[in-house]
Amino acid sequence: MFIAAGVVLLLSVFSFYSVQYGWGEPYPFFHFKLYSRPEGMNGLANSVGIYVNDSTRVNSKQSNLYDTDEFNYALNSLIPGAQAGDPGAVNKLRLLVHSAYPGYPNYVIIEETYRAQAYVNHDYSFTKKVLLQLP
Amino acid sequence: MNVTGKYIYDHRTAQKMLLVFNICWLAYYSYQYATVLVNRPRELYEPLSWFGKLFIPVFPAPGFYFAVTICTLITTLAILFNVRYRLILRVMLVFGLLFINSVNWSYGYLSHVSHMMILANLLALFLPAGNNENQQQVMLSFKWYYAGILSTYSLSAYWKIREIADDLMHNNYSDSWLNLSATKNTVVCGYVWMEEPLPNVLARLLPFERCWLAAFIITTCIMLLAPLSALGQKYFRLMLAFLVLFHLSNTLLFRAEFFATPIMLVLFLIPYHAFIPERLQH
């Protein structure tokens, strides 16, 4: 009868310890850390832009293979490795960007920083910082 | 039919609706696979969960993927039409759903999308099959079933409370949810992430910082207590309605889009006995 809720409880307790001991997470619902902390508490909000020749933003329009959410997550998971010079990550990043937005001569990955208060007031100005140049 | 009988009828119909919804879900992800996933570079596929690493270490070929999808479809239909060996069928169904979900979330991040739906199908293993059992016992199984599903919300609230406690202990108030600008900053981050301008309604409402803080605290407390609501039918329906609203407002506020979960909650919420004529209810 109460097995259903009991299973959740048992798996949660197991997940709590298995993550601590580095065995991974068998039960994905326990560490349900969606918005467990607020974001952008330094008053800044970041997005990653793919640019051509430093000027034209490529990923403002919808890609056929990824929606904005999927593309941004995939991009952000690869950038740290690529910046550290891991050839596997660089190759994957190249494949990702080329498959999402094909047909451009070069791709520059740029971090755009918005100010939260300005964004609320419909002031969409941002500062640019070049993260990576992709062949 | 007495009151308990009516509730049991509602919950059993909701289970059937959940299976019908599984079929729609399978159709959507088959379309997603055929039009999107097969066209992505195979090298980008990298399973992130233990399930994916164990069963789908490389990108599944169309034949394999659709074989699993068709098996899952047949399993769903078999459960829907009360074929024997229900327990084995249920395990196969969960396996199939996990398989399809794993393939979709093997591109750099493990999303929480569809998790609740898989959990609802997993916990349905423990629901009694026939109508022969004692009514009170059947009712009690459903209560625990829903308590199990809703406990995901209390875990989500638990982590928020834990982080807040952590911040307060380290005197890190400015970074926590209790800071008055927390909602505003998080909302802006969501919209910048999705590369959309802020809607005018939100731009007008966001300056009421104390209201947002109060809303956050109330929501977190309600979510922490969510499983308890499963014990009483009236509170359970209120809670489901609240959670549907919660998901819809999250879509607007943080651009956190969940479609399967609110649809499923609505399926659990509908009082089917009131719509379906009594002569069809057996």
CSV table of N, CA and C in Angstrom, one decimal, chain B residues 205-270:
chain,number,residue,atom,x,y,z
B,205,LEU,N,5.3,44.5,-13.1
B,205,LEU,CA,5.1,43.8,-11.8
B,205,LEU,C,6.3,43.6,-11.0
B,206,LEU,N,7.5,43.5,-11.6
B,206,LEU,CA,8.7,43.2,-10.9
B,206,LEU,C,9.1,44.2,-9.8
B,207,PRO,N,8.8,45.5,-9.9
B,207,PRO,CA,9.2,46.4,-8.8
B,207,PRO,C,8.6,46.1,-7.5
B,208,PHE,N,7.5,45.3,-7.4
B,208,PHE,CA,6.8,45.0,-6.1
B,208,PHE,C,7.6,43.9,-5.4
B,209,GLU,N,8.8,44.3,-4.9
B,209,GLU,CA,9.7,43.2,-4.5
B,209,GLU,C,9.2,42.5,-3.3
B,210,ARG,N,8.5,43.2,-2.3
B,210,ARG,CA,8.1,42.5,-1.1
B,210,ARG,C,7.0,41.4,-1.4
B,211,CYS,N,6.2,41.7,-2.4
B,211,CYS,CA,5.1,40.8,-2.8
B,211,CYS,C,5.8,39.5,-3.4
B,212,TRP,N,6.8,39.7,-4.2
B,212,TRP,CA,7.5,38.5,-4.8
B,212,TRP,C,8.2,37.7,-3.7
B,213,LEU,N,8.8,38.4,-2.7
B,213,LEU,CA,9.4,37.6,-1.6
B,213,LEU,C,8.3,36.8,-0.9
B,214,ALA,N,7.2,37.5,-0.6
B,214,ALA,CA,6.1,36.8,0.1
B,214,ALA,C,5.6,35.6,-0.7
B,215,ALA,N,5.5,35.8,-2.0
B,215,ALA,CA,5.0,34.7,-2.9
B,215,ALA,C,6.0,33.6,-2.9
B,216,PHE,N,7.3,33.9,-2.9
B,216,PHE,CA,8.3,32.8,-2.9
B,216,PHE,C,8.2,32.0,-1.6
B,217,ILE,N,8.0,32.7,-0.4
B,217,ILE,CA,8.0,32.0,0.8
B,217,ILE,C,6.8,31.1,0.9
B,218,ILE,N,5.6,31.7,0.5
B,218,ILE,CA,4.4,30.9,0.6
B,218,ILE,C,4.4,29.7,-0.4
B,219,THR,N,4.9,29.9,-1.6
B,219,THR,CA,5.0,28.8,-2.6
B,219,THR,C,5.9,27.7,-2.0
B,220,THR,N,7.1,28.1,-1.4
B,220,THR,CA,8.0,27.1,-0.9
B,220,THR,C,7.4,26.3,0.2
B,221,CYS,N,6.6,27.0,1.1
B,221,CYS,CA,6.0,26.2,2.2
B,221,CYS,C,4.9,25.3,1.7
B,222,ILE,N,4.1,25.8,0.7
B,222,ILE,CA,3.1,24.9,0.1
B,222,ILE,C,3.7,23.7,-0.5
B,223,MET,N,4.8,23.9,-1.3
B,223,MET,CA,5.4,22.8,-2.0
B,223,MET,C,6.0,21.8,-1.0
B,224,LEU,N,6.5,22.3,0.1
B,224,LEU,CA,7.1,21.4,1.1
B,224,LEU,C,6.0,20.4,1.6
B,225,LEU,N,4.8,21.0,1.8
B,225,LEU,CA,3.7,20.2,2.4
B,225,LEU,C,2.9,19.4,1.3
B,226,ALA,N,3.3,19.5,0.0
B,226,ALA,CA,2.5,19.0,-1.1
B,226,ALA,C,2.1,17.5,-0.9
B,227,PRO,N,3.0,16.6,-0.4
B,227,PRO,CA,2.5,15.2,-0.3
B,227,PRO,C,1.4,15.0,0.7
B,228,LEU,N,1.4,15.8,1.8
B,228,LEU,CA,0.4,15.6,2.8
B,228,LEU,C,-1.0,15.8,2.2
B,229,SER,N,-1.1,16.7,1.2
B,229,SER,CA,-2.4,17.0,0.6
B,229,SER,C,-3.1,15.7,0.0
B,230,ALA,N,-2.2,14.7,-0.4
B,230,ALA,CA,-2.8,13.5,-1.0
B,230,ALA,C,-3.7,12.7,0.0
B,231,LEU,N,-3.6,13.0,1.3
B,231,LEU,CA,-4.3,12.3,2.3
B,231,LEU,C,-5.8,12.6,2.2
B,232,GLY,N,-6.1,13.9,1.8
B,232,GLY,CA,-7.6,14.3,1.8
B,232,GLY,C,-7.9,14.7,0.4
B,233,GLN,N,-9.0,14.2,-0.2
B,233,GLN,CA,-9.4,14.5,-1.6
B,233,GLN,C,-9.5,16.0,-1.9
B,234,LYS,N,-10.1,16.7,-1.0
B,234,LYS,CA,-10.4,18.1,-1.3
B,234,LYS,C,-9.1,18.9,-1.4
B,235,TYR,N,-8.2,18.7,-0.4
B,235,TYR,CA,-6.9,19.4,-0.4
B,235,TYR,C,-6.1,18.9,-1.6
B,236,PHE,N,-6.2,17.7,-1.9
B,236,PHE,CA,-5.4,17.1,-3.0
B,236,PHE,C,-5.8,17.9,-4.3
B,237,ARG,N,-7.1,18.1,-4.6
B,237,ARG,CA,-7.5,18.8,-5.8
B,237,ARG,C,-7.0,20.2,-5.8
B,238,LEU,N,-7.1,20.8,-4.6
B,238,LEU,CA,-6.6,22.2,-4.5
B,238,LEU,C,-5.2,22.3,-4.8
B,239,MET,N,-4.4,21.3,-4.2
B,239,MET,CA,-3.0,21.3,-4.4
B,239,MET,C,-2.6,21.2,-5.9
B,240,LEU,N,-3.3,20.2,-6.6
B,240,LEU,CA,-3.0,20.0,-8.0
B,240,LEU,C,-3.3,21.3,-8.8
B,241,ALA,N,-4.4,22.0,-8.5
B,241,ALA,CA,-4.7,23.2,-9.2
B,241,ALA,C,-3.6,24.2,-8.9
B,242,PHE,N,-3.2,24.3,-7.7
B,242,PHE,CA,-2.1,25.2,-7.3
B,242,PHE,C,-0.8,24.9,-8.1
B,243,LEU,N,-0.5,23.6,-8.2
B,243,LEU,CA,0.7,23.2,-8.9
B,243,LEU,C,0.7,23.5,-10.4
B,244,VAL,N,-0.5,23.3,-11.0
B,244,VAL,CA,-0.7,23.7,-12.4
B,244,VAL,C,-0.4,25.2,-12.6
B,245,LEU,N,-1.0,26.0,-11.7
B,245,LEU,CA,-0.8,27.4,-11.8
B,245,LEU,C,0.7,27.7,-11.6
B,246,PHE,N,1.3,27.0,-10.7
B,246,PHE,CA,2.7,27.2,-10.4
B,246,PHE,C,3.6,26.9,-11.6
B,247,HIS,N,3.3,25.9,-12.3
B,247,HIS,CA,4.0,25.6,-13.6
B,247,HIS,C,3.8,26.6,-14.6
B,248,LEU,N,2.6,27.0,-14.8
B,248,LEU,CA,2.3,28.1,-15.8
B,248,LEU,C,3.0,29.4,-15.5
B,249,SER,N,2.9,29.8,-14.2
B,249,SER,CA,3.6,31.0,-13.8
B,249,SER,C,5.1,30.9,-14.0
B,250,ASN,N,5.7,29.7,-13.7
B,250,ASN,CA,7.1,29.5,-13.9
B,250,ASN,C,7.5,29.7,-15.4
B,251,THR,N,6.6,29.2,-16.3
B,251,THR,CA,6.9,29.4,-17.7
B,251,THR,C,7.0,30.8,-18.0
B,252,LEU,N,6.1,31.6,-17.5
B,252,LEU,CA,6.1,33.1,-17.8
B,252,LEU,C,7.2,33.8,-17.0
B,253,LEU,N,7.5,33.4,-15.8
B,253,LEU,CA,8.5,34.1,-14.9
B,253,LEU,C,9.9,33.8,-15.3
B,254,PHE,N,10.2,32.5,-15.2
B,254,PHE,CA,11.6,32.1,-15.3
B,254,PHE,C,11.9,31.4,-16.7
B,255,ARG,N,10.9,31.4,-17.6
B,255,ARG,CA,11.0,30.7,-18.9
B,255,ARG,C,11.4,29.2,-18.6
B,256,ALA,N,11.0,28.6,-17.5
B,256,ALA,CA,11.2,27.2,-17.3
B,256,ALA,C,10.0,26.5,-17.8
B,257,GLU,N,10.2,25.8,-19.0
B,257,GLU,CA,9.1,25.3,-19.7
B,257,GLU,C,8.9,23.8,-19.4
B,258,PHE,N,7.8,23.4,-18.8
B,258,PHE,CA,7.4,22.0,-18.6
B,258,PHE,C,6.1,21.9,-19.2
B,259,PHE,N,5.9,20.9,-20.1
B,259,PHE,CA,4.6,20.7,-20.7
B,259,PHE,C,4.0,19.4,-20.2
B,260,ALA,N,4.8,18.3,-20.1
B,260,ALA,CA,4.2,17.0,-19.7
B,260,ALA,C,3.7,17.1,-18.3
B,261,THR,N,4.4,17.7,-17.4
B,261,THR,CA,4.0,17.7,-16.0
B,261,THR,C,2.7,18.4,-15.7
B,262,PRO,N,2.5,19.7,-16.2
B,262,PRO,CA,1.2,20.3,-15.9
B,262,PRO,C,0.0,19.5,-16.6
B,263,ILE,N,0.2,19.0,-17.8
B,263,ILE,CA,-0.8,18.2,-18.5
B,263,ILE,C,-1.2,17.0,-17.6
B,264,MET,N,-0.1,16.3,-17.1
B,264,MET,CA,-0.4,15.2,-16.2
B,264,MET,C,-1.1,15.5,-14.9
B,265,LEU,N,-0.8,16.7,-14.3
B,265,LEU,CA,-1.4,17.1,-13.1
B,265,LEU,C,-2.9,17.4,-13.4
B,266,VAL,N,-3.2,18.0,-14.6
B,266,VAL,CA,-4.6,18.2,-15.0
B,266,VAL,C,-5.3,16.9,-15.1
B,267,LEU,N,-4.7,15.9,-15.7
B,267,LEU,CA,-5.3,14.6,-15.9
B,267,LEU,C,-5.7,14.0,-14.5
B,268,PHE,N,-4.8,14.2,-13.5
B,268,PHE,CA,-5.1,13.7,-12.1
B,268,PHE,C,-6.2,14.5,-11.5
B,269,LEU,N,-6.4,15.7,-11.9
B,269,LEU,CA,-7.3,16.7,-11.2
B,269,LEU,C,-8.7,16.5,-11.7
B,270,ILE,N,-8.9,16.1,-12.9
B,270,ILE,CA,-10.3,16.1,-13.5
B,270,ILE,C,-11.2,15.1,-12.7
